C-alpha atoms as a PDB file:
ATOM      1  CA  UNK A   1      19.894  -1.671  14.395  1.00  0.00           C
ATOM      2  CA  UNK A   2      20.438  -4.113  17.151  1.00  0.00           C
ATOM      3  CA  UNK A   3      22.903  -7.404  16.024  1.00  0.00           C
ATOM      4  CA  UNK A   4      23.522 -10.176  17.854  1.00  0.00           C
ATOM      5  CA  UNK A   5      26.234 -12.855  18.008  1.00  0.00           C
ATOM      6  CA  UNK A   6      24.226 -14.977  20.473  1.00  0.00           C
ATOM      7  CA  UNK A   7      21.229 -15.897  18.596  1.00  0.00           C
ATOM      8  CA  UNK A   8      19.297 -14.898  15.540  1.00  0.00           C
ATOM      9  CA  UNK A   9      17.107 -12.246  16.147  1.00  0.00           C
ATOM     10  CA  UNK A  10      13.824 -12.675  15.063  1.00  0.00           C
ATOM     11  CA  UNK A  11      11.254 -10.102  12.927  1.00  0.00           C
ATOM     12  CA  UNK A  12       8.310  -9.923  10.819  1.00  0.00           C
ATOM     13  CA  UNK A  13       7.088  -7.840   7.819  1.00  0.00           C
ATOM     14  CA  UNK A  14       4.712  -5.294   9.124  1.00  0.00           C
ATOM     15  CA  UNK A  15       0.600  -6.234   9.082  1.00  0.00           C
ATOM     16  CA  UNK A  16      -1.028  -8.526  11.616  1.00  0.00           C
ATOM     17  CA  UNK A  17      -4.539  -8.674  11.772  1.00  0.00           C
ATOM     18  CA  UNK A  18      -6.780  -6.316  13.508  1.00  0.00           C
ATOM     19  CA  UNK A  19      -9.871  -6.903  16.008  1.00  0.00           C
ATOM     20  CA  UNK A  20     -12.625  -7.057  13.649  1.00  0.00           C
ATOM     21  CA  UNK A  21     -14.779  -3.554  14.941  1.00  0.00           C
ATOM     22  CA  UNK A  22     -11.062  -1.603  13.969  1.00  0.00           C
ATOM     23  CA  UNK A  23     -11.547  -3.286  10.733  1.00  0.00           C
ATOM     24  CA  UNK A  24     -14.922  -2.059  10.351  1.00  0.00           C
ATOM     25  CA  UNK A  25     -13.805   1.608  11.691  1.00  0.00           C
ATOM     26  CA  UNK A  26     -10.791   1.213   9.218  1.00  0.00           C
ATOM     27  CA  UNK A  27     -12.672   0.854   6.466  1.00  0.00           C
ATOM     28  CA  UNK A  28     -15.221   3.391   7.078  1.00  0.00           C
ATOM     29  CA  UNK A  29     -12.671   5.795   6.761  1.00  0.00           C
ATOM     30  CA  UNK A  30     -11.347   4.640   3.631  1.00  0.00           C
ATOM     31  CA  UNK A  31     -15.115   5.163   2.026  1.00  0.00           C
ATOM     32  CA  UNK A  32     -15.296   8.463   3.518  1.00  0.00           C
ATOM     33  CA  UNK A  33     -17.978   7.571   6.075  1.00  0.00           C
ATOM     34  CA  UNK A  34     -17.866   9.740   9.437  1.00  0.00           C
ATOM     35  CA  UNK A  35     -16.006   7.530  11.985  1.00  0.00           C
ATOM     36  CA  UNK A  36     -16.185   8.274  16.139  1.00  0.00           C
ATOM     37  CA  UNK A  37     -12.198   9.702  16.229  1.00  0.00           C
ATOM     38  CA  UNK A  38     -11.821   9.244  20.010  1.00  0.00           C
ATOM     39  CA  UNK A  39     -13.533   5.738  19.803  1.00  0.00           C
ATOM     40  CA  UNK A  40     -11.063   4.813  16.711  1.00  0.00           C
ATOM     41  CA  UNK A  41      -7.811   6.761  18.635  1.00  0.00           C
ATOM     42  CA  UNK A  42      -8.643   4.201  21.704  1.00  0.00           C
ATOM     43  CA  UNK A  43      -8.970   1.109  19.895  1.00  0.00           C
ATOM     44  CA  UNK A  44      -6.201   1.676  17.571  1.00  0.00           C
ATOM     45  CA  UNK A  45      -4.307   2.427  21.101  1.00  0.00           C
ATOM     46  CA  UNK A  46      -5.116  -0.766  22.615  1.00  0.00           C
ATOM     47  CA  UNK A  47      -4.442  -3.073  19.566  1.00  0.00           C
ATOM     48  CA  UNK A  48      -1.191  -1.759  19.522  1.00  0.00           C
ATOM     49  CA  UNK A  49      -0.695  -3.040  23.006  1.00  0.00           C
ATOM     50  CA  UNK A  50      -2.458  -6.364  22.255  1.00  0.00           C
ATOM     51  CA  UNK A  51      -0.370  -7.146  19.015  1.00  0.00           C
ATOM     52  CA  UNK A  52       3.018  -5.936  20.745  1.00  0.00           C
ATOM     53  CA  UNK A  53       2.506  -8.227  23.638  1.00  0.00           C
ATOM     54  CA  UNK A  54       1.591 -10.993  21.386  1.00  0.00           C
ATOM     55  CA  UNK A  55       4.377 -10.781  18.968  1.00  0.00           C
ATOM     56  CA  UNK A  56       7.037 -10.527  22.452  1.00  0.00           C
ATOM     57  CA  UNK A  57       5.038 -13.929  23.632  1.00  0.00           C
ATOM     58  CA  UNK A  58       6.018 -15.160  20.427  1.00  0.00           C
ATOM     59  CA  UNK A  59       9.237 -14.658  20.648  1.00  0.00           C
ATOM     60  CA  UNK A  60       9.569 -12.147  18.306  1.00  0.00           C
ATOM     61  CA  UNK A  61      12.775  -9.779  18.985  1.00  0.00           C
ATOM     62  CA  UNK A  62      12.085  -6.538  16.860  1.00  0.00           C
ATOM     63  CA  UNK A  63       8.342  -5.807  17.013  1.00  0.00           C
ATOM     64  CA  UNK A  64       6.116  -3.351  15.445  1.00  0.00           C
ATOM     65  CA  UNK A  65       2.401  -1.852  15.987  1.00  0.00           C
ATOM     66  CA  UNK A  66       1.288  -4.383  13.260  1.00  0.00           C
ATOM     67  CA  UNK A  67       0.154  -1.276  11.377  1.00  0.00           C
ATOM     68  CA  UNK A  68      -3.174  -1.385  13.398  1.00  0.00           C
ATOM     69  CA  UNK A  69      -4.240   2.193  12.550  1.00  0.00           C
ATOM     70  CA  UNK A  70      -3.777   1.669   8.753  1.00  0.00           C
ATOM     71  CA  UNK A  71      -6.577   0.215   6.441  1.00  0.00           C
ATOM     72  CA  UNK A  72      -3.301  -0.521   4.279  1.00  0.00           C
ATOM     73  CA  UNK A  73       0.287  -0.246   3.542  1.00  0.00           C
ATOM     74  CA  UNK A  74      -0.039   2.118   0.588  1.00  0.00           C
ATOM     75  CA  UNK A  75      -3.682   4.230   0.944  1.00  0.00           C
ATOM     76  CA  UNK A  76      -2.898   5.438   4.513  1.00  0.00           C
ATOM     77  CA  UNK A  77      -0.340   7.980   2.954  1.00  0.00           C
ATOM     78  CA  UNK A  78      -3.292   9.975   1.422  1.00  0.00           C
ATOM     79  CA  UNK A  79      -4.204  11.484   5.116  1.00  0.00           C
ATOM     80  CA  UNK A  80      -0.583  12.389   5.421  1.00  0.00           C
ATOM     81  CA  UNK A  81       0.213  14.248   2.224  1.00  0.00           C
ATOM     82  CA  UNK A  82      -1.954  16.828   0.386  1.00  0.00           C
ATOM     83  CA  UNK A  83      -2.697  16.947  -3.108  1.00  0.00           C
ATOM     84  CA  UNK A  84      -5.124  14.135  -3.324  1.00  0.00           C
ATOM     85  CA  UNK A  85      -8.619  13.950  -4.270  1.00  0.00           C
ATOM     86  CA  UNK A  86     -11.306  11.408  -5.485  1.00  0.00           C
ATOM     87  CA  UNK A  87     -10.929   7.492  -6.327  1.00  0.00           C
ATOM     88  CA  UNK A  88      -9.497   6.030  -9.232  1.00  0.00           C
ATOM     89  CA  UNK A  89     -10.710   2.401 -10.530  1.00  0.00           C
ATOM     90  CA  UNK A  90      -8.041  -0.178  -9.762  1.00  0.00           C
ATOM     91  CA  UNK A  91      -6.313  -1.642 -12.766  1.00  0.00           C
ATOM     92  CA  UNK A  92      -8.165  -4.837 -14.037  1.00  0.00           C
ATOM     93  CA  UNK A  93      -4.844  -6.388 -15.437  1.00  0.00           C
ATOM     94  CA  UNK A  94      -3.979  -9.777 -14.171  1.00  0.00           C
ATOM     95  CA  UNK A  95      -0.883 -10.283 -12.399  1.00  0.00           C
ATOM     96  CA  UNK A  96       1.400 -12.242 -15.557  1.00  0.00           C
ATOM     97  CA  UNK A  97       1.798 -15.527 -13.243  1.00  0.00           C
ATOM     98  CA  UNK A  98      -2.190 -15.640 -12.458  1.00  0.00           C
ATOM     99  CA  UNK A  99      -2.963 -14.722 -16.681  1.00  0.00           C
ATOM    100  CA  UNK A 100      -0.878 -18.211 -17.588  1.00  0.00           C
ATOM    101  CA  UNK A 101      -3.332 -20.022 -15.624  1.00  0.00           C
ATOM    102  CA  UNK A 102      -7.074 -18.708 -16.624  1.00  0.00           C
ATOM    103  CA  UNK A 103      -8.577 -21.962 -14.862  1.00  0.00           C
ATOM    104  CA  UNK A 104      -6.920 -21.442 -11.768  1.00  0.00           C
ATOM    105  CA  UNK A 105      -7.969 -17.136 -11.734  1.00  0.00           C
ATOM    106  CA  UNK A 106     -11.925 -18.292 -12.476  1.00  0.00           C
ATOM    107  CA  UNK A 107     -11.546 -20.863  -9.144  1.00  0.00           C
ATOM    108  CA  UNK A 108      -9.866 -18.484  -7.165  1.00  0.00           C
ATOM    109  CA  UNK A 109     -12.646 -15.860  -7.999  1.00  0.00           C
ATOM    110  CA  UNK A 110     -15.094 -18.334  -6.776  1.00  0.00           C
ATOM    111  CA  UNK A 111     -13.236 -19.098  -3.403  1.00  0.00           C
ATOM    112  CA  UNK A 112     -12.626 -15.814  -2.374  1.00  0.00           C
ATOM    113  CA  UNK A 113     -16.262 -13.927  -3.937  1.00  0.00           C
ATOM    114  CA  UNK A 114     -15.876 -10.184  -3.912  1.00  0.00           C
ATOM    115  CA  UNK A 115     -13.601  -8.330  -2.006  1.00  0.00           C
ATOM    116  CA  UNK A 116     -14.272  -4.849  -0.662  1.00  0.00           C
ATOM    117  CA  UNK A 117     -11.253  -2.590  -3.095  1.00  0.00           C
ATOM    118  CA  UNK A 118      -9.542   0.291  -1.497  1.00  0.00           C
ATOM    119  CA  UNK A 119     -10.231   3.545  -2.723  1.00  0.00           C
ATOM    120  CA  UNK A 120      -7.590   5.072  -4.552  1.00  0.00           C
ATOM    121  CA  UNK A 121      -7.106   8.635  -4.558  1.00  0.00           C
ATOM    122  CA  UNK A 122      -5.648  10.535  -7.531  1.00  0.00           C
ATOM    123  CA  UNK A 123      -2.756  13.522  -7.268  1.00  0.00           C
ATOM    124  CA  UNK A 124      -4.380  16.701  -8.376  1.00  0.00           C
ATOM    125  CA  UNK A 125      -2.777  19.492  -6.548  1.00  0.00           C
ATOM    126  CA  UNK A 126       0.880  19.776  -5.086  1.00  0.00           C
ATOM    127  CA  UNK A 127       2.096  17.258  -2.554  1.00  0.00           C
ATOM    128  CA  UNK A 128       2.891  18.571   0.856  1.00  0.00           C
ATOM    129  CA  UNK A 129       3.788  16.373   4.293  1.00  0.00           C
ATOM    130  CA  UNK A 130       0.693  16.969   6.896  1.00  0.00           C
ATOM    131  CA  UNK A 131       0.633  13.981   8.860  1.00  0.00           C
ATOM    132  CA  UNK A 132       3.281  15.263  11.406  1.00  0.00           C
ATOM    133  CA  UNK A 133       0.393  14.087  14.488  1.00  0.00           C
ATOM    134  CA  UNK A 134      -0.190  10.923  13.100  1.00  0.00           C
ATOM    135  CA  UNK A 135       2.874   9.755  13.023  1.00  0.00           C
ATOM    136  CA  UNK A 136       3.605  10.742  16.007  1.00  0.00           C
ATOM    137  CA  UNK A 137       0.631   9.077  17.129  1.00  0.00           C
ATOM    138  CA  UNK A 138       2.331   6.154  15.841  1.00  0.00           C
ATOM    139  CA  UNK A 139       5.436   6.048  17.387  1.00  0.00           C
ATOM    140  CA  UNK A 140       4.173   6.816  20.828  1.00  0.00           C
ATOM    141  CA  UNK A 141       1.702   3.826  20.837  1.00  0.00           C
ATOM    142  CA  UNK A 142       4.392   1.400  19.887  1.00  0.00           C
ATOM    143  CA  UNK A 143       6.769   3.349  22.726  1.00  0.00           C
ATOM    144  CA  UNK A 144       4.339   2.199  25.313  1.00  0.00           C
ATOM    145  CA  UNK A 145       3.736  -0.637  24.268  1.00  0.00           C
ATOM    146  CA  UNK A 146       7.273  -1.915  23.682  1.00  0.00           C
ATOM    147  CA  UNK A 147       7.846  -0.770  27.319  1.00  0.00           C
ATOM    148  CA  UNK A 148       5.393  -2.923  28.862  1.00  0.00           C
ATOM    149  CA  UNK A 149       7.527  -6.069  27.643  1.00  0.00           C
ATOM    150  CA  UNK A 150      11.141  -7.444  26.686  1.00  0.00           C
ATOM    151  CA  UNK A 151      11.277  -6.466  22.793  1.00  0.00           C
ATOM    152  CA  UNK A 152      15.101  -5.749  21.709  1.00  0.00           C
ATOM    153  CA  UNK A 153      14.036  -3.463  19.071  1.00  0.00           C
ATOM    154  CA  UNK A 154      10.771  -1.575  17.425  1.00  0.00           C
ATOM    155  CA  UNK A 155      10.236  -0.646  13.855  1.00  0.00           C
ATOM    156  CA  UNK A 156       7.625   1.612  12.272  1.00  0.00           C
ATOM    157  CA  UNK A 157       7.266   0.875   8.542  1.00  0.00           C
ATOM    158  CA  UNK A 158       5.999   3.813   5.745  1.00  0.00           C
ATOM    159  CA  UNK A 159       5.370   3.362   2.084  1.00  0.00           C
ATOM    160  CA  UNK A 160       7.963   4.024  -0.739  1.00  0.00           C
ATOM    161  CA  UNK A 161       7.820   6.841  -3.123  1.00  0.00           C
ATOM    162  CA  UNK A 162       7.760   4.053  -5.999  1.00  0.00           C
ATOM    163  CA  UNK A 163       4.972   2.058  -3.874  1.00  0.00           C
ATOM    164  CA  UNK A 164       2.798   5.391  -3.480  1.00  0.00           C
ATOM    165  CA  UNK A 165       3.178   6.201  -7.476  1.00  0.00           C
ATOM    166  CA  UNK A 166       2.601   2.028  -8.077  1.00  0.00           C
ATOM    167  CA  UNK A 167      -0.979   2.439  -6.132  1.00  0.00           C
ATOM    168  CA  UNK A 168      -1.914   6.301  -6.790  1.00  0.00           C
ATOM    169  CA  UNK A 169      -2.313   7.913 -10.069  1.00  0.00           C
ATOM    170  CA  UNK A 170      -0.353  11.271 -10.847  1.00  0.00           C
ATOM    171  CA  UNK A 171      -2.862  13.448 -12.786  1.00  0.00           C
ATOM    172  CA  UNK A 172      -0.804  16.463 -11.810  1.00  0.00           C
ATOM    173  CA  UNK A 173       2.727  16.753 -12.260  1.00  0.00           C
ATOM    174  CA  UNK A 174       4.181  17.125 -16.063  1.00  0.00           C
ATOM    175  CA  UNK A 175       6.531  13.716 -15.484  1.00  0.00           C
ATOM    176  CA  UNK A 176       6.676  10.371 -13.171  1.00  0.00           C
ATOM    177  CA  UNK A 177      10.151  11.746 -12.098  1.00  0.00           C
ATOM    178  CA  UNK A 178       8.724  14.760 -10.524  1.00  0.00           C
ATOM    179  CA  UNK A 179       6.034  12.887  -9.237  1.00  0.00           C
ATOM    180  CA  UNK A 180       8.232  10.765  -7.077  1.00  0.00           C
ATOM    181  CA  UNK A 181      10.294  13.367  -6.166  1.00  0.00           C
ATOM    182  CA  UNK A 182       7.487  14.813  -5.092  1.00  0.00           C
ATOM    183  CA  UNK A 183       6.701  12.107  -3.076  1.00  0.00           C
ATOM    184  CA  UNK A 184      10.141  11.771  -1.877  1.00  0.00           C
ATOM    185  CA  UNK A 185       9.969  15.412  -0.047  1.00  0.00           C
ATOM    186  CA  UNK A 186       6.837  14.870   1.335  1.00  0.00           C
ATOM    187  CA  UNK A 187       7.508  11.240   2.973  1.00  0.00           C
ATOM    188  CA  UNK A 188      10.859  12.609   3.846  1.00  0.00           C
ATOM    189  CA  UNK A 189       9.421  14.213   6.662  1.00  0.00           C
ATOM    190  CA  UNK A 190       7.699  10.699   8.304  1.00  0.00           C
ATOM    191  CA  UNK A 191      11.132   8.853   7.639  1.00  0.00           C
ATOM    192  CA  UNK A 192      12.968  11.142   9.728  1.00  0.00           C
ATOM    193  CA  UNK A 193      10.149  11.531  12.560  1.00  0.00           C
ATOM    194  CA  UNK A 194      10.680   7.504  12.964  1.00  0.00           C
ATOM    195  CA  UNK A 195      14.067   7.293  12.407  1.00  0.00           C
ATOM    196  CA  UNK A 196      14.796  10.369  15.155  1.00  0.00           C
ATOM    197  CA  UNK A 197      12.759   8.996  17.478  1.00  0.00           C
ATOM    198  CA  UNK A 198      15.084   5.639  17.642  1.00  0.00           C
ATOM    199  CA  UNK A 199      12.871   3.662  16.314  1.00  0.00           C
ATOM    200  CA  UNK A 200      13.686   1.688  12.951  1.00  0.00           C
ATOM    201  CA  UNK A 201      12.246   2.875   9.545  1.00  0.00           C
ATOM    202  CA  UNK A 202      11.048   0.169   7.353  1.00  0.00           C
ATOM    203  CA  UNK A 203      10.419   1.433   4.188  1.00  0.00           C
ATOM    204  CA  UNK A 204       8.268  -0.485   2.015  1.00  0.00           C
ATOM    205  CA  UNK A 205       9.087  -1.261  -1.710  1.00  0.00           C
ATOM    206  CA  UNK A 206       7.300  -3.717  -3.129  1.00  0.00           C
ATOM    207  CA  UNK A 207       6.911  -1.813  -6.048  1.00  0.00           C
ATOM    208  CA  UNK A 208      10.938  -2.608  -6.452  1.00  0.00           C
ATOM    209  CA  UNK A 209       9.443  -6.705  -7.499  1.00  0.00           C
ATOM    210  CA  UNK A 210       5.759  -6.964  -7.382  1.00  0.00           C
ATOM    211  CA  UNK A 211       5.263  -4.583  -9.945  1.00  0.00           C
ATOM    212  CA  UNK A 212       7.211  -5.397 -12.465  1.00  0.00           C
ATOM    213  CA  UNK A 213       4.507  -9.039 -12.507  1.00  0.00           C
ATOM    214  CA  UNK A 214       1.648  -6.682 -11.401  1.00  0.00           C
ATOM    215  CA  UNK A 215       1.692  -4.348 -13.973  1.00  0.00           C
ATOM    216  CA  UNK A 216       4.787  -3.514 -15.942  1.00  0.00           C
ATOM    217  CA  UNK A 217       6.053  -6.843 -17.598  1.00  0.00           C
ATOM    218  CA  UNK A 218       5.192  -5.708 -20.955  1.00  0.00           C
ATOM    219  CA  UNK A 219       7.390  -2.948 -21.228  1.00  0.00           C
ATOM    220  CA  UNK A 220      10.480  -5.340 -20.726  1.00  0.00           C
ATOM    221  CA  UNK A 221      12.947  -6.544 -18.405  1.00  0.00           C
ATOM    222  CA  UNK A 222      15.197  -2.942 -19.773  1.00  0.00           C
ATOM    223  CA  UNK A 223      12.724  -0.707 -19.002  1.00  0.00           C
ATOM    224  CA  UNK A 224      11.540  -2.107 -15.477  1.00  0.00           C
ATOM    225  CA  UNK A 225      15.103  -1.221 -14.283  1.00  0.00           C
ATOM    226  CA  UNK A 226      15.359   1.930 -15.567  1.00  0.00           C
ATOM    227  CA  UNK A 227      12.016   2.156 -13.974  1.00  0.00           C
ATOM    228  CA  UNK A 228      12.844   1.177 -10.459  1.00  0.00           C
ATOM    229  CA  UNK A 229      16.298   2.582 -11.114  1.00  0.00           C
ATOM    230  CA  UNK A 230      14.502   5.595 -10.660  1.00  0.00           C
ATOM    231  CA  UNK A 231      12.275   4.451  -7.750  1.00  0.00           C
ATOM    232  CA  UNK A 232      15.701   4.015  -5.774  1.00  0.00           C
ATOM    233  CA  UNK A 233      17.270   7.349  -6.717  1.00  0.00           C
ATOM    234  CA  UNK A 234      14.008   9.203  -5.151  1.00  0.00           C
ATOM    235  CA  UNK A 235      13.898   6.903  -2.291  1.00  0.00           C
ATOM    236  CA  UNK A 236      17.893   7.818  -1.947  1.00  0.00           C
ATOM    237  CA  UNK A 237      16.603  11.326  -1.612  1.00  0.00           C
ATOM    238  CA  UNK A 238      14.163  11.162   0.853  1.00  0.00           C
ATOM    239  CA  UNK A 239      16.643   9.363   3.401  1.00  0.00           C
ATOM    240  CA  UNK A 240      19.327  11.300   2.564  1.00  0.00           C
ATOM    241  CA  UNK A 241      19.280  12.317   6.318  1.00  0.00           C
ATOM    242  CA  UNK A 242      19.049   8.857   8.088  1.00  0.00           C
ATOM    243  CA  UNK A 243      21.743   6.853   9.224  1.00  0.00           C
ATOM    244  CA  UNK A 244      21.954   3.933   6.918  1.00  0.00           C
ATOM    245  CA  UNK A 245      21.669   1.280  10.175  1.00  0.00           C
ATOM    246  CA  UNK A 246      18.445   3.214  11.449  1.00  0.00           C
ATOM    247  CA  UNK A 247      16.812   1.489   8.320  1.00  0.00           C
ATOM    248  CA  UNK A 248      15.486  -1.881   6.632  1.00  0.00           C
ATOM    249  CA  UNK A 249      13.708  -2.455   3.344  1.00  0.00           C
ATOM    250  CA  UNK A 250      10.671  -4.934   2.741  1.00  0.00           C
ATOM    251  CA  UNK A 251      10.413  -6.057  -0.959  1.00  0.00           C
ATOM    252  CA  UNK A 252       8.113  -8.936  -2.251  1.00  0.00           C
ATOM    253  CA  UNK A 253       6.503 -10.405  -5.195  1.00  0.00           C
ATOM    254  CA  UNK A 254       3.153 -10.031  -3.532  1.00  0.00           C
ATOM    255  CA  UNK A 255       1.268 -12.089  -0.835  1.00  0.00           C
ATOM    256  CA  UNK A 256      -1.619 -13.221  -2.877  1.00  0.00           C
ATOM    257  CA  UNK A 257      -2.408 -16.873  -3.738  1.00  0.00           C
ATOM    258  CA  UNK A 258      -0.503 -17.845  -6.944  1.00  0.00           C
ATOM    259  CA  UNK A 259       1.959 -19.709  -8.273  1.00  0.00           C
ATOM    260  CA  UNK A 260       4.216 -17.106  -8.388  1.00  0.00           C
ATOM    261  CA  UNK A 261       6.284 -18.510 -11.643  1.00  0.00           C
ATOM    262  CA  UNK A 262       7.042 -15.142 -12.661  1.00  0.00           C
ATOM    263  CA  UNK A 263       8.655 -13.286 -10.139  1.00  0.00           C
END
């Protein structure tokens, strides 16, 4: 991980947006429908280059592919491990900050209508790592287009073990431990593909905050750290490998429009 003594060196979290026909293409996939893969390969190709050169106009020092060829920062992981099938209805809960304020919820319903929801597949068979060409896909977009400009540093972000199981039912294994475990081998394999070919890992955890406001707050402040106590121990697993300095974590309390008493 490049430091500097000079300056502070400058980063971002992982999504920018994407030319509206990728979105389109992006979310075709996610519904299943039959998308042009050459046509979608190319695009996703060239946004890469756009976004890279934009964030290095920026002046941003340690860049990434703005996650162009992902409808999300959880659901992609579902072409890149086996074992899922169908589409589970999202939980209806409110987040805790959002349910104090019922006035504010029904205006911000109004403001922002209906929103397309991701699908959400369900674990029904074993989970095995098969996205070995797409992340490799991955890291040689952002390779060439980092070396078009002056970045100092690239990083390639992949979801958690405790993000996957916060997003993606287990219907499958007997407990959540084995479940992220589970996870934990599988993912393993992208971590170290990203982290071996010198580019950073960020792994993404907001399940190790958001969640607890999102969906766990009535079990307690106890058992939301035993929880993510055990969110960390898997993750610990799965990057066993990696140098500790070839990584970065991303944790949040969500990006949604709230007041955000809670987190």
């Amino acid at each position: 991980m490049k430091r500097s003594s000079k300056r502070i060196l400058t980063t971002h979290t992982g999504s920018l947006p994407r030319p509206k026909d990728l979105v389109d293409l992006l979310w075709k996939h996610d519904a299943g429908e039959t998308v042009d893969l050459s046509l979608f390969k190319a695009r996703v190709t060239e946004t890469v280059a756009d976004v890279v050169a934009a964030q290095i106009r920026a002046g941003i020092d340690v860049v990434n592919d703005g996650e162009a060829g992902k409808v999300s920062y959880f659901s992609y992981v579902v072409d890149r491990l086996t074992g899922f099938a169908g589409s589970a209805e999202p939980s209806r809960a409110a987040p805790r900050d959002l349910a104090d304020f019922p006035s504010y919820m029904a205006f911000r319903e109004t403001v922002t209508g209906k929103r397309k929801t991701l699908s959400r597949p369900v674990c029904t068979e074993p989970i095995a790592f098969r996205g070995g060409a797409a992340v490799q896909t991955d890291i040689d977009n952002l390779r060439a287009a980092a070396a078009q400009g002056a970045a100092e540093e690239t990083f390639l972000s992949s979801a958690s073990p405790g993000l996957i199981d916060m997003f993606l039912r287990n219907e499958y294994y007997p407990t959540r431990e084995e479940y992220l475990f589970a996870l934990a081998d599988g993912m393993q394999k992208e971590y170290e593909a990203i982290a071996d070919a010198g580019q950073l890992l960020q792994l993404d955890c907001p399940d190790l905050a958001l969640s607890y406001n999102a969906l766990h707050y009535d079990e307690g402040v106890d058992a939301f750290r035993r929880r993510i106590t055990e969110n960390i121990a898997a993750l610990n697993h799965a990057t066993r490998n990696i140098p500790p300095d070839r990584m970065r974590m991303h944790l949040c309390w969500g990006n949604y429009e709230g007041p955000h008493h809670c987190d």
